[in-house]
Amino acid sequence: MQVVAVVPAWMLADGEYVGLAVGDAVSTGFALQVTATVPDGAGVLAQDADRPGLTTVGGRTVTVGRTTVLCCSPWVLALLASRRVDPDVDLSVEGWLTVEPYLWAPGSELADAEPEGRSDWTVTRLRAVGEEAAHDIDRLPAVDDVDPDAVYVVDLSR
C-alpha cells in the first residue's frame, strides 16, 4: 500500500518529523484537510498523481470526542473542515492528506478509539514544494532550515 501525504512547514517548525529521511520508518495517522464534498466520490482512497497529496475518499463519518473521522477500510482519517461535518453519514470528500502526529499520538482519544487510524510506514520519497518547482530532498529539514512558505511532501509505503 502506498500513499502521498503533506507535511506542513509549521509541523516541521514545531519539531515533528525533523530529519526524517528516505528509508526511515515512521508511525503516523492522517488527517484530510477537506476542500470539497465530492458527488459520487471514490469509495476507497484515490490520489491525483499530478497534485501530490490531493486525495478523494468516501466512507462513513464517526465522531470521537470533538473530532470527526472518516472510516473507509482500511483508512481512518481525521477530517479537518471549515464547517461542521455531521456524524454517522456516508460522505465523499476531496482534500489534502496530511500526516497527523498530534491527533493520533499514542494514548490520545483518537488512537484509543480508532487504533487502526495509526500505522507504521516506510518513507520512499521526500519533496519540497515552494515557489519554484518541486524538488526531491534526502531528508526533511531541521527546524532552523524550514522554509515557512514551502510544503513538504512524503511518499509512504507499508
PDB file of C-alpha atoms in Angstrom:
ATOM      1  CA  MET A   1       0.000   0.000   0.000  1.00  0.00           C
ATOM      2  CA  GLN A   2       1.322   3.451  -0.907  1.00  0.00           C
ATOM      3  CA  VAL A   3       0.159   6.955  -0.081  1.00  0.00           C
ATOM      4  CA  VAL A   4       1.391  10.504  -0.621  1.00  0.00           C
ATOM      5  CA  ALA A   5       0.872  12.996   2.209  1.00  0.00           C
ATOM      6  CA  VAL A   6       1.725  16.568   3.057  1.00  0.00           C
ATOM      7  CA  VAL A   7       3.924  17.619   5.980  1.00  0.00           C
ATOM      8  CA  PRO A   8       3.109  21.307   6.607  1.00  0.00           C
ATOM      9  CA  ALA A   9       6.044  23.638   7.261  1.00  0.00           C
ATOM     10  CA  TRP A  10       4.553  24.626  10.644  1.00  0.00           C
ATOM     11  CA  MET A  11       4.655  20.987  11.754  1.00  0.00           C
ATOM     12  CA  LEU A  12       8.383  20.841  10.990  1.00  0.00           C
ATOM     13  CA  ALA A  13       8.858  24.167  12.760  1.00  0.00           C
ATOM     14  CA  ASP A  14       7.238  22.523  15.811  1.00  0.00           C
ATOM     15  CA  GLY A  15       9.876  19.789  15.632  1.00  0.00           C
ATOM     16  CA  GLU A  16       7.751  16.951  14.270  1.00  0.00           C
ATOM     17  CA  TYR A  17       9.390  14.739  11.615  1.00  0.00           C
ATOM     18  CA  VAL A  18      12.573  16.860  11.547  1.00  0.00           C
ATOM     19  CA  GLY A  19      15.357  14.893   9.876  1.00  0.00           C
ATOM     20  CA  LEU A  20      13.042  12.170   8.553  1.00  0.00           C
ATOM     21  CA  ALA A  21      14.868  10.573   5.606  1.00  0.00           C
ATOM     22  CA  VAL A  22      14.091   8.276   2.698  1.00  0.00           C
ATOM     23  CA  GLY A  23      14.143   4.707   4.016  1.00  0.00           C
ATOM     24  CA  ASP A  24      13.176   5.708   7.569  1.00  0.00           C
ATOM     25  CA  ALA A  25      10.282   4.114   9.413  1.00  0.00           C
ATOM     26  CA  VAL A  26       7.537   6.356  10.758  1.00  0.00           C
ATOM     27  CA  SER A  27       4.335   5.654  12.675  1.00  0.00           C
ATOM     28  CA  THR A  28       1.580   8.130  11.916  1.00  0.00           C
ATOM     29  CA  GLY A  29      -2.088   8.734  11.401  1.00  0.00           C
ATOM     30  CA  PHE A  30      -3.555  11.074   8.821  1.00  0.00           C
ATOM     31  CA  ALA A  31      -5.936  13.986   8.582  1.00  0.00           C
ATOM     32  CA  LEU A  32      -7.750  15.170   5.482  1.00  0.00           C
ATOM     33  CA  GLN A  33      -7.921  18.946   5.088  1.00  0.00           C
ATOM     34  CA  VAL A  34     -11.289  18.963   3.347  1.00  0.00           C
ATOM     35  CA  THR A  35     -11.635  21.299   0.376  1.00  0.00           C
ATOM     36  CA  ALA A  36     -14.814  19.915  -1.209  1.00  0.00           C
ATOM     37  CA  THR A  37     -17.618  17.422  -0.876  1.00  0.00           C
ATOM     38  CA  VAL A  38     -17.477  15.215  -3.946  1.00  0.00           C
ATOM     39  CA  PRO A  39     -20.596  13.739  -5.537  1.00  0.00           C
ATOM     40  CA  ASP A  40     -20.069  10.066  -6.297  1.00  0.00           C
ATOM     41  CA  GLY A  41     -16.603  10.223  -4.754  1.00  0.00           C
ATOM     42  CA  ALA A  42     -14.320   7.233  -4.521  1.00  0.00           C
ATOM     43  CA  GLY A  43     -15.301   4.534  -2.063  1.00  0.00           C
ATOM     44  CA  VAL A  44     -11.609   3.942  -1.495  1.00  0.00           C
ATOM     45  CA  LEU A  45      -8.756   6.387  -1.145  1.00  0.00           C
ATOM     46  CA  ALA A  46      -7.649   7.747  -4.552  1.00  0.00           C
ATOM     47  CA  GLN A  47      -4.895  10.276  -5.197  1.00  0.00           C
ATOM     48  CA  ASP A  48      -4.120  12.674  -8.045  1.00  0.00           C
ATOM     49  CA  ALA A  49      -0.561  11.982  -9.273  1.00  0.00           C
ATOM     50  CA  ASP A  50      -0.304  15.497 -10.737  1.00  0.00           C
ATOM     51  CA  ARG A  51      -1.149  17.138  -7.382  1.00  0.00           C
ATOM     52  CA  PRO A  52       0.710  15.216  -4.653  1.00  0.00           C
ATOM     53  CA  GLY A  53      -1.381  14.760  -1.554  1.00  0.00           C
ATOM     54  CA  LEU A  54      -4.705  15.684  -3.201  1.00  0.00           C
ATOM     55  CA  THR A  55      -6.975  12.855  -2.143  1.00  0.00           C
ATOM     56  CA  THR A  56     -10.555  11.747  -2.749  1.00  0.00           C
ATOM     57  CA  VAL A  57     -12.119   9.285  -0.358  1.00  0.00           C
ATOM     58  CA  GLY A  58     -15.559   8.148   0.694  1.00  0.00           C
ATOM     59  CA  GLY A  59     -16.710   6.499   3.870  1.00  0.00           C
ATOM     60  CA  ARG A  60     -18.831   6.839   6.975  1.00  0.00           C
ATOM     61  CA  THR A  61     -18.284   9.631   9.464  1.00  0.00           C
ATOM     62  CA  VAL A  62     -17.848   8.900  13.165  1.00  0.00           C
ATOM     63  CA  THR A  63     -17.380  11.405  15.971  1.00  0.00           C
ATOM     64  CA  VAL A  64     -14.732  10.687  18.596  1.00  0.00           C
ATOM     65  CA  GLY A  65     -14.804  13.372  21.271  1.00  0.00           C
ATOM     66  CA  ARG A  66     -14.655  16.638  19.322  1.00  0.00           C
ATOM     67  CA  THR A  67     -13.045  15.116  16.220  1.00  0.00           C
ATOM     68  CA  THR A  68     -14.888  13.719  13.222  1.00  0.00           C
ATOM     69  CA  VAL A  69     -13.208  10.843  11.415  1.00  0.00           C
ATOM     70  CA  LEU A  70     -13.991   9.221   8.092  1.00  0.00           C
ATOM     71  CA  CYS A  71     -13.900   5.415   8.154  1.00  0.00           C
ATOM     72  CA  CYS A  72     -13.226   3.671   4.860  1.00  0.00           C
ATOM     73  CA  SER A  73     -11.447   0.378   5.475  1.00  0.00           C
ATOM     74  CA  PRO A  74      -8.514   0.230   5.895  1.00  0.00           C
ATOM     75  CA  TRP A  75      -8.372   4.032   6.274  1.00  0.00           C
ATOM     76  CA  VAL A  76      -9.458   6.127   9.227  1.00  0.00           C
ATOM     77  CA  LEU A  77      -8.844   9.829   8.595  1.00  0.00           C
ATOM     78  CA  ALA A  78      -9.416  12.780  10.918  1.00  0.00           C
ATOM     79  CA  LEU A  79     -11.442  15.359   8.966  1.00  0.00           C
ATOM     80  CA  LEU A  80     -10.341  18.976   9.220  1.00  0.00           C
ATOM     81  CA  ALA A  81     -13.116  21.036   7.673  1.00  0.00           C
ATOM     82  CA  SER A  82     -14.143  24.689   7.704  1.00  0.00           C
ATOM     83  CA  ARG A  83     -17.711  23.753   8.557  1.00  0.00           C
ATOM     84  CA  ARG A  84     -19.238  21.097  10.788  1.00  0.00           C
ATOM     85  CA  VAL A  85     -19.288  17.568   9.402  1.00  0.00           C
ATOM     86  CA  ASP A  86     -22.298  15.534  10.518  1.00  0.00           C
ATOM     87  CA  PRO A  87     -21.681  12.221  12.291  1.00  0.00           C
ATOM     88  CA  ASP A  88     -22.997   8.884  11.051  1.00  0.00           C
ATOM     89  CA  VAL A  89     -23.392   9.850   7.388  1.00  0.00           C
ATOM     90  CA  ASP A  90     -21.913   8.482   4.196  1.00  0.00           C
ATOM     91  CA  LEU A  91     -19.656  11.171   2.802  1.00  0.00           C
ATOM     92  CA  SER A  92     -17.269  11.578  -0.119  1.00  0.00           C
ATOM     93  CA  VAL A  93     -14.687  14.320   0.204  1.00  0.00           C
ATOM     94  CA  GLU A  94     -11.640  15.752  -1.511  1.00  0.00           C
ATOM     95  CA  GLY A  95      -8.743  17.427   0.217  1.00  0.00           C
ATOM     96  CA  TRP A  96      -5.092  17.360   1.202  1.00  0.00           C
ATOM     97  CA  LEU A  97      -3.955  14.227   3.010  1.00  0.00           C
ATOM     98  CA  THR A  98      -1.723  15.362   5.855  1.00  0.00           C
ATOM     99  CA  VAL A  99       0.402  13.383   8.299  1.00  0.00           C
ATOM    100  CA  GLU A 100      -1.072  13.941  11.743  1.00  0.00           C
ATOM    101  CA  PRO A 101       1.176  13.138  14.698  1.00  0.00           C
ATOM    102  CA  TYR A 102      -0.826  15.086  17.279  1.00  0.00           C
ATOM    103  CA  LEU A 103      -4.392  13.780  16.982  1.00  0.00           C
ATOM    104  CA  TRP A 104      -3.138  10.197  16.559  1.00  0.00           C
ATOM    105  CA  ALA A 105      -0.452  10.280  19.289  1.00  0.00           C
ATOM    106  CA  PRO A 106      -0.273   7.056  21.331  1.00  0.00           C
ATOM    107  CA  GLY A 107      -2.715   7.250  24.233  1.00  0.00           C
ATOM    108  CA  SER A 108      -4.786  10.007  22.609  1.00  0.00           C
ATOM    109  CA  GLU A 109      -8.550   9.854  22.391  1.00  0.00           C
ATOM    110  CA  LEU A 110      -8.454   9.034  18.657  1.00  0.00           C
ATOM    111  CA  ALA A 111      -5.692   6.431  18.953  1.00  0.00           C
ATOM    112  CA  ASP A 112      -7.597   4.689  21.746  1.00  0.00           C
ATOM    113  CA  ALA A 113     -10.991   4.799  19.980  1.00  0.00           C
ATOM    114  CA  GLU A 114      -9.789   4.079  16.412  1.00  0.00           C
ATOM    115  CA  PRO A 115      -6.396   2.340  16.735  1.00  0.00           C
ATOM    116  CA  GLU A 116      -6.371   1.411  13.047  1.00  0.00           C
ATOM    117  CA  GLY A 117      -6.028   5.123  12.258  1.00  0.00           C
ATOM    118  CA  ARG A 118      -2.316   4.993  13.100  1.00  0.00           C
ATOM    119  CA  SER A 119       0.018   2.746  11.079  1.00  0.00           C
ATOM    120  CA  ASP A 120       3.694   2.012  10.520  1.00  0.00           C
ATOM    121  CA  TRP A 121       5.119   3.265   7.210  1.00  0.00           C
ATOM    122  CA  THR A 122       8.426   3.496   5.348  1.00  0.00           C
ATOM    123  CA  VAL A 123       9.419   6.760   3.669  1.00  0.00           C
ATOM    124  CA  THR A 124      10.034   6.137  -0.058  1.00  0.00           C
ATOM    125  CA  ARG A 125      10.387   9.724  -1.335  1.00  0.00           C
ATOM    126  CA  LEU A 126      10.534  13.295   0.009  1.00  0.00           C
ATOM    127  CA  ARG A 127       9.886  16.543  -1.883  1.00  0.00           C
ATOM    128  CA  ALA A 128       9.855  20.236  -1.113  1.00  0.00           C
ATOM    129  CA  VAL A 129       7.289  22.339  -2.969  1.00  0.00           C
ATOM    130  CA  GLY A 130       7.808  26.099  -2.836  1.00  0.00           C
ATOM    131  CA  GLU A 131       7.507  28.974  -5.244  1.00  0.00           C
ATOM    132  CA  GLU A 132       9.832  27.105  -7.577  1.00  0.00           C
ATOM    133  CA  ALA A 133       9.158  23.642  -8.973  1.00  0.00           C
ATOM    134  CA  ALA A 134       9.007  20.710  -6.594  1.00  0.00           C
ATOM    135  CA  HIS A 135      12.328  19.010  -5.989  1.00  0.00           C
ATOM    136  CA  ASP A 136      13.393  15.812  -4.271  1.00  0.00           C
ATOM    137  CA  ILE A 137      15.203  16.070  -0.944  1.00  0.00           C
ATOM    138  CA  ASP A 138      17.087  13.419   1.036  1.00  0.00           C
ATOM    139  CA  ARG A 139      15.586  14.344   4.401  1.00  0.00           C
ATOM    140  CA  LEU A 140      13.159  16.801   5.950  1.00  0.00           C
ATOM    141  CA  PRO A 141      14.912  19.961   7.154  1.00  0.00           C
ATOM    142  CA  ALA A 142      15.976  20.903  10.660  1.00  0.00           C
ATOM    143  CA  VAL A 143      13.810  23.444  12.468  1.00  0.00           C
ATOM    144  CA  ASP A 144      16.123  26.359  11.567  1.00  0.00           C
ATOM    145  CA  ASP A 145      16.142  25.367   7.877  1.00  0.00           C
ATOM    146  CA  VAL A 146      12.374  25.054   7.331  1.00  0.00           C
ATOM    147  CA  ASP A 147      11.072  27.249   4.515  1.00  0.00           C
ATOM    148  CA  PRO A 148       7.842  28.661   6.038  1.00  0.00           C
ATOM    149  CA  ASP A 149       6.343  29.105   2.563  1.00  0.00           C
ATOM    150  CA  ALA A 150       7.083  25.549   1.448  1.00  0.00           C
ATOM    151  CA  VAL A 151       5.025  22.408   1.614  1.00  0.00           C
ATOM    152  CA  TYR A 152       6.861  19.175   2.186  1.00  0.00           C
ATOM    153  CA  VAL A 153       5.514  16.007   0.568  1.00  0.00           C
ATOM    154  CA  VAL A 154       6.265  12.499   1.784  1.00  0.00           C
ATOM    155  CA  ASP A 155       5.621   9.263  -0.121  1.00  0.00           C
ATOM    156  CA  LEU A 156       4.951   6.355   2.236  1.00  0.00           C
ATOM    157  CA  SER A 157       4.559   2.618   1.774  1.00  0.00           C
ATOM    158  CA  ARG A 158       3.778  -0.336   4.010  1.00  0.00           C
TER     159      ARG A 158
END
